[in-house]
Short mmCIF file of N, CA, C and O in Angstrom, two decimals:
data_model
loop_
_atom_site.label_atom_id
_atom_site.label_comp_id
_atom_site.label_asym_id
_atom_site.label_seq_id
_atom_site.Cartn_x
_atom_site.Cartn_y
_atom_site.Cartn_z
N MET Y 105 30.55 8.33 13.82
CA MET Y 105 29.94 7.92 15.08
C MET Y 105 28.87 6.86 14.86
O MET Y 105 28.78 5.91 15.59
N LYS Y 106 28.05 7.06 13.82
CA LYS Y 106 26.97 6.12 13.56
C LYS Y 106 27.51 4.72 13.33
O LYS Y 106 27.00 3.76 13.89
N LEU Y 107 28.52 4.61 12.49
CA LEU Y 107 29.07 3.29 12.20
C LEU Y 107 29.75 2.68 13.42
O LEU Y 107 29.72 1.47 13.60
N LEU Y 108 30.34 3.51 14.26
CA LEU Y 108 30.96 3.02 15.48
C LEU Y 108 29.92 2.40 16.39
O LEU Y 108 30.13 1.32 16.94
N VAL Y 109 28.78 3.05 16.54
CA VAL Y 109 27.71 2.52 17.39
C VAL Y 109 27.19 1.22 16.81
O VAL Y 109 27.01 0.23 17.53
N VAL Y 110 26.96 1.18 15.50
CA VAL Y 110 26.48 -0.04 14.86
C VAL Y 110 27.50 -1.16 15.04
O VAL Y 110 27.15 -2.29 15.40
N ALA Y 111 28.76 -0.86 14.83
CA ALA Y 111 29.81 -1.86 14.97
C ALA Y 111 29.88 -2.39 16.40
O ALA Y 111 30.06 -3.59 16.62
N LEU Y 112 29.72 -1.50 17.38
CA LEU Y 112 29.74 -1.93 18.78
C LEU Y 112 28.62 -2.92 19.06
O LEU Y 112 28.84 -3.99 19.60
N PHE Y 113 27.41 -2.55 18.65
CA PHE Y 113 26.28 -3.44 18.88
C PHE Y 113 26.47 -4.77 18.17
O PHE Y 113 26.26 -5.83 18.74
N LEU Y 114 26.87 -4.73 16.91
CA LEU Y 114 27.00 -5.95 16.14
C LEU Y 114 28.12 -6.84 16.66
O LEU Y 114 27.97 -8.05 16.70
N SER Y 115 29.21 -6.25 17.09
CA SER Y 115 30.31 -7.06 17.58
C SER Y 115 30.00 -7.70 18.93
O SER Y 115 30.34 -8.85 19.17
N LEU Y 116 29.33 -6.95 19.81
CA LEU Y 116 29.02 -7.49 21.13
C LEU Y 116 27.90 -8.51 21.11
O LEU Y 116 27.87 -9.44 21.89
N PHE Y 117 26.97 -8.32 20.18
CA PHE Y 117 25.76 -9.13 20.23
C PHE Y 117 25.42 -9.74 18.87
O PHE Y 117 24.28 -9.77 18.46
N GLU Y 118 26.46 -10.25 18.21
CA GLU Y 118 26.31 -10.79 16.87
C GLU Y 118 25.24 -11.88 16.80
O GLU Y 118 24.41 -11.88 15.90
N ASN Y 119 25.21 -12.78 17.76
CA ASN Y 119 24.24 -13.86 17.71
C ASN Y 119 22.81 -13.36 17.82
O ASN Y 119 21.91 -13.86 17.16
N VAL Y 120 22.59 -12.37 18.65
CA VAL Y 120 21.23 -11.82 18.79
C VAL Y 120 20.77 -11.23 17.47
O VAL Y 120 19.68 -11.48 17.02
N TYR Y 121 21.63 -10.44 16.84
CA TYR Y 121 21.23 -9.80 15.60
C TYR Y 121 21.10 -10.79 14.47
O TYR Y 121 20.15 -10.73 13.70
N CYS Y 122 22.05 -11.67 14.34
CA CYS Y 122 22.00 -12.61 13.22
C CYS Y 122 20.84 -13.57 13.36
O CYS Y 122 20.18 -13.89 12.39
N ASN Y 123 20.58 -14.02 14.56
CA ASN Y 123 19.51 -14.99 14.76
C ASN Y 123 18.13 -14.35 14.83
O ASN Y 123 17.15 -14.96 14.45
N ASN Y 124 18.04 -13.15 15.34
CA ASN Y 124 16.74 -12.53 15.53
C ASN Y 124 16.58 -11.23 14.77
O ASN Y 124 15.63 -11.05 14.02
N GLY Y 125 17.47 -10.29 14.95
CA GLY Y 125 17.30 -8.95 14.41
C GLY Y 125 17.42 -8.85 12.91
O GLY Y 125 16.46 -8.52 12.23
N LEU Y 126 18.60 -9.13 12.37
CA LEU Y 126 18.81 -8.93 10.94
C LEU Y 126 17.94 -9.84 10.09
O LEU Y 126 17.24 -9.38 9.20
N ILE Y 127 17.97 -11.11 10.36
CA ILE Y 127 17.26 -12.06 9.52
C ILE Y 127 15.75 -11.94 9.70
O ILE Y 127 15.00 -11.99 8.74
N PHE Y 128 15.30 -11.72 10.90
CA PHE Y 128 13.88 -11.73 11.19
C PHE Y 128 13.22 -10.37 11.01
O PHE Y 128 12.16 -10.27 10.39
N CYS Y 129 13.79 -9.32 11.53
CA CYS Y 129 13.10 -8.03 11.60
C CYS Y 129 13.05 -7.28 10.27
O CYS Y 129 12.03 -6.65 9.97
N ILE Y 130 14.11 -7.31 9.50
CA ILE Y 130 14.11 -6.54 8.24
C ILE Y 130 12.98 -7.00 7.32
O ILE Y 130 12.16 -6.19 6.91
N PRO Y 131 12.88 -8.30 7.02
CA PRO Y 131 11.77 -8.70 6.15
C PRO Y 131 10.41 -8.61 6.85
O PRO Y 131 9.40 -8.37 6.19
N LYS Y 132 10.39 -8.79 8.15
CA LYS Y 132 9.11 -8.75 8.87
C LYS Y 132 8.40 -7.41 8.68
O LYS Y 132 7.19 -7.37 8.51
N VAL Y 133 9.16 -6.32 8.72
CA VAL Y 133 8.54 -4.99 8.60
C VAL Y 133 8.71 -4.39 7.20
O VAL Y 133 8.28 -3.27 6.97
N GLY Y 134 9.33 -5.13 6.28
CA GLY Y 134 9.53 -4.62 4.93
C GLY Y 134 10.56 -3.50 4.90
O GLY Y 134 10.42 -2.54 4.16
N SER Y 135 11.61 -3.66 5.68
CA SER Y 135 12.63 -2.63 5.82
C SER Y 135 13.78 -2.88 4.85
O SER Y 135 13.77 -3.83 4.07
N ASN Y 136 14.77 -2.00 4.94
CA ASN Y 136 15.97 -2.16 4.13
C ASN Y 136 17.20 -1.89 4.99
O ASN Y 136 17.09 -1.52 6.15
N GLY Y 137 18.36 -2.09 4.42
CA GLY Y 137 19.61 -1.93 5.17
C GLY Y 137 19.83 -0.52 5.68
O GLY Y 137 20.35 -0.33 6.77
N ASP Y 138 19.44 0.48 4.89
CA ASP Y 138 19.62 1.86 5.32
C ASP Y 138 18.79 2.16 6.56
O ASP Y 138 19.25 2.84 7.49
N GLU Y 139 17.56 1.68 6.58
CA GLU Y 139 16.71 1.89 7.75
C GLU Y 139 17.27 1.17 8.96
O GLU Y 139 17.25 1.69 10.08
N PHE Y 140 17.81 -0.02 8.74
CA PHE Y 140 18.41 -0.77 9.85
C PHE Y 140 19.59 0.00 10.43
O PHE Y 140 19.71 0.14 11.65
N LEU Y 141 20.46 0.52 9.56
CA LEU Y 141 21.61 1.30 10.04
C LEU Y 141 21.16 2.54 10.80
O LEU Y 141 21.75 2.90 11.82
N LYS Y 142 20.11 3.19 10.31
CA LYS Y 142 19.60 4.37 11.00
C LYS Y 142 19.11 4.00 12.39
O LYS Y 142 19.45 4.66 13.38
N VAL Y 143 18.34 2.94 12.48
CA VAL Y 143 17.80 2.51 13.78
C VAL Y 143 18.93 2.10 14.72
O VAL Y 143 18.94 2.48 15.90
N MET Y 144 19.89 1.35 14.21
CA MET Y 144 20.96 0.84 15.06
C MET Y 144 21.98 1.91 15.44
O MET Y 144 22.71 1.77 16.40
N SER Y 145 22.01 3.03 14.70
CA SER Y 145 22.92 4.11 15.06
C SER Y 145 22.26 5.08 16.03
O SER Y 145 22.77 6.16 16.29
N LEU Y 146 21.14 4.65 16.58
CA LEU Y 146 20.42 5.36 17.63
C LEU Y 146 19.85 6.70 17.17
O LEU Y 146 19.64 7.60 17.96
N GLN Y 147 19.54 6.79 15.87
CA GLN Y 147 18.76 7.92 15.40
C GLN Y 147 17.30 7.65 15.76
O GLN Y 147 16.88 6.50 15.87
N ILE Y 148 16.54 8.70 15.95
CA ILE Y 148 15.12 8.53 16.28
C ILE Y 148 14.41 7.96 15.05
O ILE Y 148 14.52 8.53 13.96
N PRO Y 149 13.70 6.86 15.20
CA PRO Y 149 12.99 6.28 14.05
C PRO Y 149 11.79 7.14 13.67
O PRO Y 149 10.83 7.24 14.42
N GLU Y 150 11.86 7.77 12.51
CA GLU Y 150 10.81 8.73 12.11
C GLU Y 150 9.68 8.07 11.34
O GLU Y 150 8.52 8.36 11.59
N THR Y 151 10.00 7.21 10.38
CA THR Y 151 8.95 6.61 9.57
C THR Y 151 8.32 5.43 10.31
O THR Y 151 8.90 4.87 11.24
N ARG Y 152 7.15 5.07 9.89
CA ARG Y 152 6.45 3.93 10.52
C ARG Y 152 7.29 2.66 10.38
O ARG Y 152 7.38 1.87 11.31
N THR Y 153 7.91 2.46 9.22
CA THR Y 153 8.74 1.28 9.01
C THR Y 153 9.92 1.28 9.98
O THR Y 153 10.23 0.24 10.59
N GLU Y 154 10.57 2.42 10.16
CA GLU Y 154 11.69 2.50 11.10
C GLU Y 154 11.22 2.24 12.53
O GLU Y 154 11.90 1.57 13.31
N GLN Y 155 10.06 2.75 12.88
CA GLN Y 155 9.52 2.55 14.23
C GLN Y 155 9.21 1.08 14.47
O GLN Y 155 9.53 0.53 15.53
N CYS Y 156 8.63 0.43 13.48
CA CYS Y 156 8.31 -1.00 13.62
C CYS Y 156 9.58 -1.85 13.63
O CYS Y 156 9.66 -2.85 14.34
N LEU Y 157 10.57 -1.43 12.85
CA LEU Y 157 11.87 -2.12 12.86
C LEU Y 157 12.51 -1.98 14.23
O LEU Y 157 13.02 -2.97 14.79
N LYS Y 158 12.48 -0.79 14.80
CA LYS Y 158 13.04 -0.56 16.14
C LYS Y 158 12.32 -1.44 17.16
O LYS Y 158 12.96 -2.07 18.01
N ALA Y 159 11.00 -1.51 17.08
CA ALA Y 159 10.24 -2.35 18.01
C ALA Y 159 10.62 -3.82 17.86
O ALA Y 159 10.84 -4.51 18.85
N CYS Y 160 10.74 -4.28 16.64
CA CYS Y 160 11.09 -5.67 16.39
C CYS Y 160 12.47 -5.99 16.95
O CYS Y 160 12.66 -7.00 17.63
N VAL Y 161 13.44 -5.12 16.68
CA VAL Y 161 14.81 -5.36 17.17
C VAL Y 161 14.84 -5.31 18.70
O VAL Y 161 15.47 -6.15 19.34
N MET Y 162 14.13 -4.33 19.29
CA MET Y 162 14.10 -4.24 20.76
C MET Y 162 13.48 -5.49 21.37
O MET Y 162 13.96 -5.99 22.39
N LYS Y 163 12.44 -6.00 20.74
CA LYS Y 163 11.82 -7.22 21.26
C LYS Y 163 12.71 -8.44 21.04
O LYS Y 163 12.81 -9.30 21.90
N ALA Y 164 13.38 -8.49 19.89
CA ALA Y 164 14.30 -9.60 19.62
C ALA Y 164 15.45 -9.60 20.62
O ALA Y 164 15.91 -10.65 21.06
N MET Y 165 15.90 -8.40 21.00
CA MET Y 165 16.98 -8.27 21.97
C MET Y 165 16.46 -8.36 23.41
O MET Y 165 17.24 -8.34 24.35
N GLN Y 166 15.16 -8.41 23.54
CA GLN Y 166 14.49 -8.46 24.84
C GLN Y 166 14.78 -7.23 25.69
O GLN Y 166 14.85 -7.30 26.91
N THR Y 167 14.95 -6.09 25.03
CA THR Y 167 15.05 -4.83 25.75
C THR Y 167 13.67 -4.17 25.84
O THR Y 167 13.48 -3.26 26.62
N MET Y 168 12.73 -4.66 25.03
CA MET Y 168 11.33 -4.24 25.11
C MET Y 168 10.49 -5.48 25.39
O MET Y 168 10.68 -6.52 24.77
N THR Y 169 9.59 -5.37 26.34
CA THR Y 169 8.75 -6.50 26.72
C THR Y 169 7.56 -6.63 25.78
O THR Y 169 7.28 -5.74 24.97
N ASP Y 170 6.83 -7.71 25.93
CA ASP Y 170 5.61 -7.90 25.13
C ASP Y 170 4.55 -6.86 25.46
O ASP Y 170 3.63 -6.64 24.68
N ALA Y 171 4.67 -6.22 26.62
CA ALA Y 171 3.74 -5.15 27.01
C ALA Y 171 4.21 -3.79 26.50
O ALA Y 171 3.68 -2.76 26.90
N ASN Y 172 5.22 -3.79 25.62
CA ASN Y 172 5.76 -2.57 25.01
C ASN Y 172 6.39 -1.62 26.02
O ASN Y 172 6.32 -0.40 25.89
N LYS Y 173 7.03 -2.19 27.02
CA LYS Y 173 7.76 -1.42 28.02
C LYS Y 173 9.23 -1.82 27.96
O LYS Y 173 9.58 -2.88 27.44
N LEU Y 174 10.07 -0.98 28.52
CA LEU Y 174 11.49 -1.31 28.60
C LEU Y 174 11.71 -2.40 29.63
O LEU Y 174 11.06 -2.43 30.67
N ASN Y 175 12.64 -3.29 29.32
CA ASN Y 175 12.98 -4.38 30.23
C ASN Y 175 13.89 -3.83 31.32
O ASN Y 175 15.10 -3.72 31.15
N THR Y 176 13.31 -3.48 32.44
CA THR Y 176 14.09 -2.90 33.54
C THR Y 176 14.61 -3.98 34.49
O THR Y 176 15.23 -3.66 35.49
N GLN Y 177 14.38 -5.24 34.16
CA GLN Y 177 14.85 -6.34 35.00
C GLN Y 177 16.26 -6.80 34.63
O GLN Y 177 16.87 -7.57 35.35
N GLY Y 178 16.75 -6.34 33.48
CA GLY Y 178 18.10 -6.72 33.07
C GLY Y 178 18.20 -8.14 32.57
O GLY Y 178 19.27 -8.73 32.56
N THR Y 179 17.08 -8.71 32.15
CA THR Y 179 17.10 -10.07 31.63
C THR Y 179 17.17 -10.04 30.11
O THR Y 179 17.02 -8.99 29.49
N GLY Y 180 17.40 -11.17 29.53
CA GLY Y 180 17.54 -11.26 28.09
C GLY Y 180 19.01 -11.33 27.72
O GLY Y 180 19.87 -10.84 28.45
N PRO Y 181 19.31 -11.96 26.58
CA PRO Y 181 20.71 -12.19 26.21
C PRO Y 181 21.53 -10.92 26.02
O PRO Y 181 22.69 -10.87 26.40
N TYR Y 182 20.94 -9.89 25.45
CA TYR Y 182 21.66 -8.63 25.23
C TYR Y 182 22.08 -8.02 26.56
O TYR Y 182 23.24 -7.70 26.78
N LEU Y 183 21.13 -7.85 27.45
CA LEU Y 183 21.43 -7.18 28.73
C LEU Y 183 22.30 -8.05 29.62
O LEU Y 183 23.19 -7.53 30.31
N GLN Y 184 22.11 -9.36 29.60
CA GLN Y 184 22.95 -10.23 30.43
C GLN Y 184 24.40 -10.21 29.94
O GLN Y 184 25.32 -10.18 30.74
N ALA Y 185 24.57 -10.23 28.62
CA ALA Y 185 25.93 -10.17 28.07
C ALA Y 185 26.59 -8.84 28.42
O ALA Y 185 27.76 -8.79 28.78
N LEU Y 186 25.82 -7.77 28.33
CA LEU Y 186 26.34 -6.46 28.67
C LEU Y 186 26.72 -6.37 30.14
O LEU Y 186 27.75 -5.80 30.50
N GLN Y 187 25.90 -6.96 30.99
CA GLN Y 187 26.18 -6.94 32.43
C GLN Y 187 27.50 -7.65 32.74
O GLN Y 187 28.26 -7.20 33.59
N LYS Y 188 27.80 -8.71 32.01
CA LYS Y 188 29.03 -9.46 32.24
C LYS Y 188 30.25 -8.75 31.66
O LYS Y 188 31.32 -8.77 32.26
N THR Y 189 30.09 -8.15 30.48
CA THR Y 189 31.24 -7.58 29.79
C THR Y 189 31.50 -6.12 30.13
O THR Y 189 32.64 -5.68 30.13
N GLN Y 190 30.43 -5.36 30.39
CA GLN Y 190 30.57 -3.93 30.68
C GLN Y 190 29.57 -3.53 31.76
O GLN Y 190 28.57 -2.85 31.48
N PRO Y 191 29.83 -3.95 33.00
CA PRO Y 191 28.86 -3.71 34.07
C PRO Y 191 28.54 -2.24 34.32
O PRO Y 191 27.42 -1.90 34.69
N GLU Y 192 29.51 -1.35 34.09
CA GLU Y 192 29.24 0.07 34.32
C GLU Y 192 28.21 0.59 33.33
O GLU Y 192 27.28 1.32 33.69
N ILE Y 193 28.38 0.20 32.07
CA ILE Y 193 27.43 0.62 31.04
C ILE Y 193 26.07 -0.04 31.28
O ILE Y 193 25.03 0.60 31.12
N PHE Y 194 26.08 -1.30 31.68
CA PHE Y 194 24.82 -1.98 32.00
C PHE Y 194 24.05 -1.20 33.08
O PHE Y 194 22.85 -0.96 32.93
N ASN Y 195 24.73 -0.80 34.13
CA ASN Y 195 24.07 -0.05 35.21
C ASN Y 195 23.53 1.28 34.71
O ASN Y 195 22.42 1.69 35.10
N GLN Y 196 24.27 1.94 33.85
CA GLN Y 196 23.80 3.20 33.29
C GLN Y 196 22.57 2.98 32.40
O GLN Y 196 21.62 3.77 32.42
N ILE Y 197 22.59 1.91 31.63
CA ILE Y 197 21.44 1.60 30.77
C ILE Y 197 20.22 1.28 31.61
O ILE Y 197 19.11 1.73 31.30
N MET Y 198 20.40 0.53 32.67
CA MET Y 198 19.25 0.23 33.54
C MET Y 198 18.68 1.51 34.15
O MET Y 198 17.46 1.66 34.26
N GLN Y 199 19.53 2.44 34.49
CA GLN Y 199 19.07 3.73 35.02
C GLN Y 199 18.28 4.48 33.94
O GLN Y 199 17.21 5.03 34.22
N ILE Y 200 18.80 4.48 32.73
CA ILE Y 200 18.09 5.14 31.63
C ILE Y 200 16.75 4.47 31.38
O ILE Y 200 15.73 5.14 31.20
N PHE Y 201 16.72 3.15 31.37
CA PHE Y 201 15.47 2.42 31.15
C PHE Y 201 14.45 2.78 32.22
O PHE Y 201 13.27 2.95 31.92
N ASN Y 202 14.88 2.89 33.46
CA ASN Y 202 13.96 3.26 34.54
C ASN Y 202 13.45 4.69 34.38
O ASN Y 202 12.28 4.98 34.61
N GLU Y 203 14.33 5.59 33.96
CA GLU Y 203 13.94 6.99 33.75
C GLU Y 203 12.99 7.15 32.57
O GLU Y 203 12.13 8.02 32.58
N CYS Y 204 13.15 6.32 31.55
CA CYS Y 204 12.40 6.49 30.30
C CYS Y 204 11.19 5.57 30.19
O CYS Y 204 10.55 5.54 29.13
N GLN Y 205 10.89 4.82 31.21
CA GLN Y 205 9.76 3.89 31.14
C GLN Y 205 8.47 4.65 30.84
O GLN Y 205 8.17 5.65 31.48
N ILE Y 206 7.74 4.18 29.86
CA ILE Y 206 6.47 4.78 29.47
C ILE Y 206 5.38 3.76 29.72
O ILE Y 206 5.49 2.60 29.32
N ASP Y 207 4.34 4.18 30.39
CA ASP Y 207 3.26 3.26 30.71
C ASP Y 207 1.99 3.70 30.00
O ASP Y 207 1.21 4.49 30.51
N ASP Y 208 1.83 3.23 28.76
CA ASP Y 208 0.65 3.54 27.97
C ASP Y 208 0.21 2.26 27.27
O ASP Y 208 0.67 1.95 26.17
N PRO Y 209 -0.65 1.48 27.93
CA PRO Y 209 -1.03 0.18 27.38
C PRO Y 209 -1.77 0.26 26.04
O PRO Y 209 -1.84 -0.73 25.32
N SER Y 210 -2.29 1.42 25.68
CA SER Y 210 -3.00 1.54 24.42
C SER Y 210 -2.07 1.76 23.23
O SER Y 210 -2.49 1.70 22.09
N THR Y 211 -0.79 2.00 23.49
CA THR Y 211 0.17 2.29 22.44
C THR Y 211 0.61 0.99 21.76
O THR Y 211 0.99 0.03 22.43
N ASP Y 212 0.59 0.98 20.42
CA ASP Y 212 1.08 -0.19 19.70
C ASP Y 212 2.61 -0.23 19.79
O ASP Y 212 3.24 0.76 20.15
N GLU Y 213 3.19 -1.37 19.44
CA GLU Y 213 4.63 -1.55 19.64
C GLU Y 213 5.47 -0.58 18.82
O GLU Y 213 6.53 -0.14 19.27
N CYS Y 214 5.03 -0.21 17.63
CA CYS Y 214 5.82 0.71 16.80
C CYS Y 214 5.84 2.11 17.41
O CYS Y 214 6.90 2.74 17.49
N THR Y 215 4.69 2.58 17.84
CA THR Y 215 4.61 3.90 18.48
C THR Y 215 5.35 3.89 19.80
O THR Y 215 6.04 4.84 20.15
N ALA Y 216 5.25 2.78 20.54
CA ALA Y 216 5.98 2.66 21.81
C ALA Y 216 7.48 2.74 21.56
O ALA Y 216 8.21 3.43 22.29
N ALA Y 217 7.97 2.06 20.53
CA ALA Y 217 9.41 2.11 20.22
C ALA Y 217 9.83 3.53 19.87
O ALA Y 217 10.91 3.97 20.29
N TYR Y 218 9.00 4.24 19.15
CA TYR Y 218 9.29 5.64 18.82
C TYR Y 218 9.35 6.49 20.09
O TYR Y 218 10.31 7.23 20.31
N ASN Y 219 8.34 6.37 20.93
CA ASN Y 219 8.29 7.17 22.17
C ASN Y 219 9.46 6.83 23.09
O ASN Y 219 10.07 7.73 23.68
N LEU Y 220 9.77 5.56 23.21
CA LEU Y 220 10.91 5.15 24.05
C LEU Y 220 12.23 5.66 23.47
O LEU Y 220 13.10 6.14 24.20
N SER Y 221 12.35 5.58 22.15
CA SER Y 221 13.58 6.02 21.50
C SER Y 221 13.84 7.51 21.70
O SER Y 221 14.99 7.93 21.82
N LYS Y 222 12.78 8.30 21.71
CA LYS Y 222 12.96 9.75 21.93
C LYS Y 222 13.61 10.01 23.28
O LYS Y 222 14.35 10.98 23.43
N CYS Y 223 13.36 9.15 24.25
CA CYS Y 223 13.95 9.34 25.57
C CYS Y 223 15.31 8.64 25.70
O CYS Y 223 16.27 9.24 26.16
N ILE Y 224 15.38 7.38 25.29
CA ILE Y 224 16.59 6.61 25.56
C ILE Y 224 17.74 6.88 24.60
O ILE Y 224 18.90 6.87 25.00
N ASN Y 225 17.45 7.12 23.32
CA ASN Y 225 18.54 7.24 22.35
C ASN Y 225 19.53 8.36 22.66
O ASN Y 225 20.74 8.12 22.65
N PRO Y 226 19.08 9.58 22.95
CA PRO Y 226 20.07 10.63 23.27
C PRO Y 226 20.89 10.27 24.51
O PRO Y 226 22.09 10.56 24.57
N LYS Y 227 20.27 9.64 25.48
CA LYS Y 227 20.99 9.27 26.71
C LYS Y 227 21.99 8.14 26.45
O LYS Y 227 23.08 8.13 27.01
N LEU Y 228 21.61 7.19 25.59
CA LEU Y 228 22.52 6.10 25.26
C LEU Y 228 23.73 6.62 24.51
O LEU Y 228 24.85 6.16 24.73
N LEU Y 229 23.52 7.57 23.61
CA LEU Y 229 24.65 8.13 22.86
C LEU Y 229 25.67 8.81 23.77
O LEU Y 229 26.84 8.89 23.44
N GLU Y 230 25.22 9.27 24.92
CA GLU Y 230 26.13 9.91 25.87
C GLU Y 230 27.01 8.90 26.61
O GLU Y 230 28.10 9.25 27.04
N ILE Y 231 26.55 7.67 26.74
CA ILE Y 231 27.31 6.70 27.54
C ILE Y 231 28.04 5.64 26.72
O ILE Y 231 28.92 4.97 27.25
N ILE Y 232 27.66 5.46 25.48
CA ILE Y 232 28.30 4.42 24.67
C ILE Y 232 29.70 4.90 24.30
O ILE Y 232 29.86 6.00 23.78
N PRO Y 233 30.70 4.05 24.58
CA PRO Y 233 32.08 4.46 24.31
C PRO Y 233 32.35 4.61 22.83
O PRO Y 233 31.71 4.09 22.00
#
């Protein structure tokens, strides 16, 4: 299941990951491939490095805003591509993002990614084909 989820994300959004996520985020947070696979397979990021990697990838994909909130507007290349290719899943993701929105301006991006992941990851695993 983990590899299927990773493959789905990578195949649908190869340009986002190659241009922003893989090349930029792994060295930025001092991560490794195993941590990247864990984060992308929608496991809860437990270590600080995994949390910061999740935050970086979410921001690169524009699913997390600069204010460390979920992008509930559906903008950004990842969400726009998803809306065009799989509108049903896009609508479900937008619903999840609205349900899981956390408003804590004092939270740093890594902690915010962890807190958001605890809510969104189990729900995303239920809807991803």
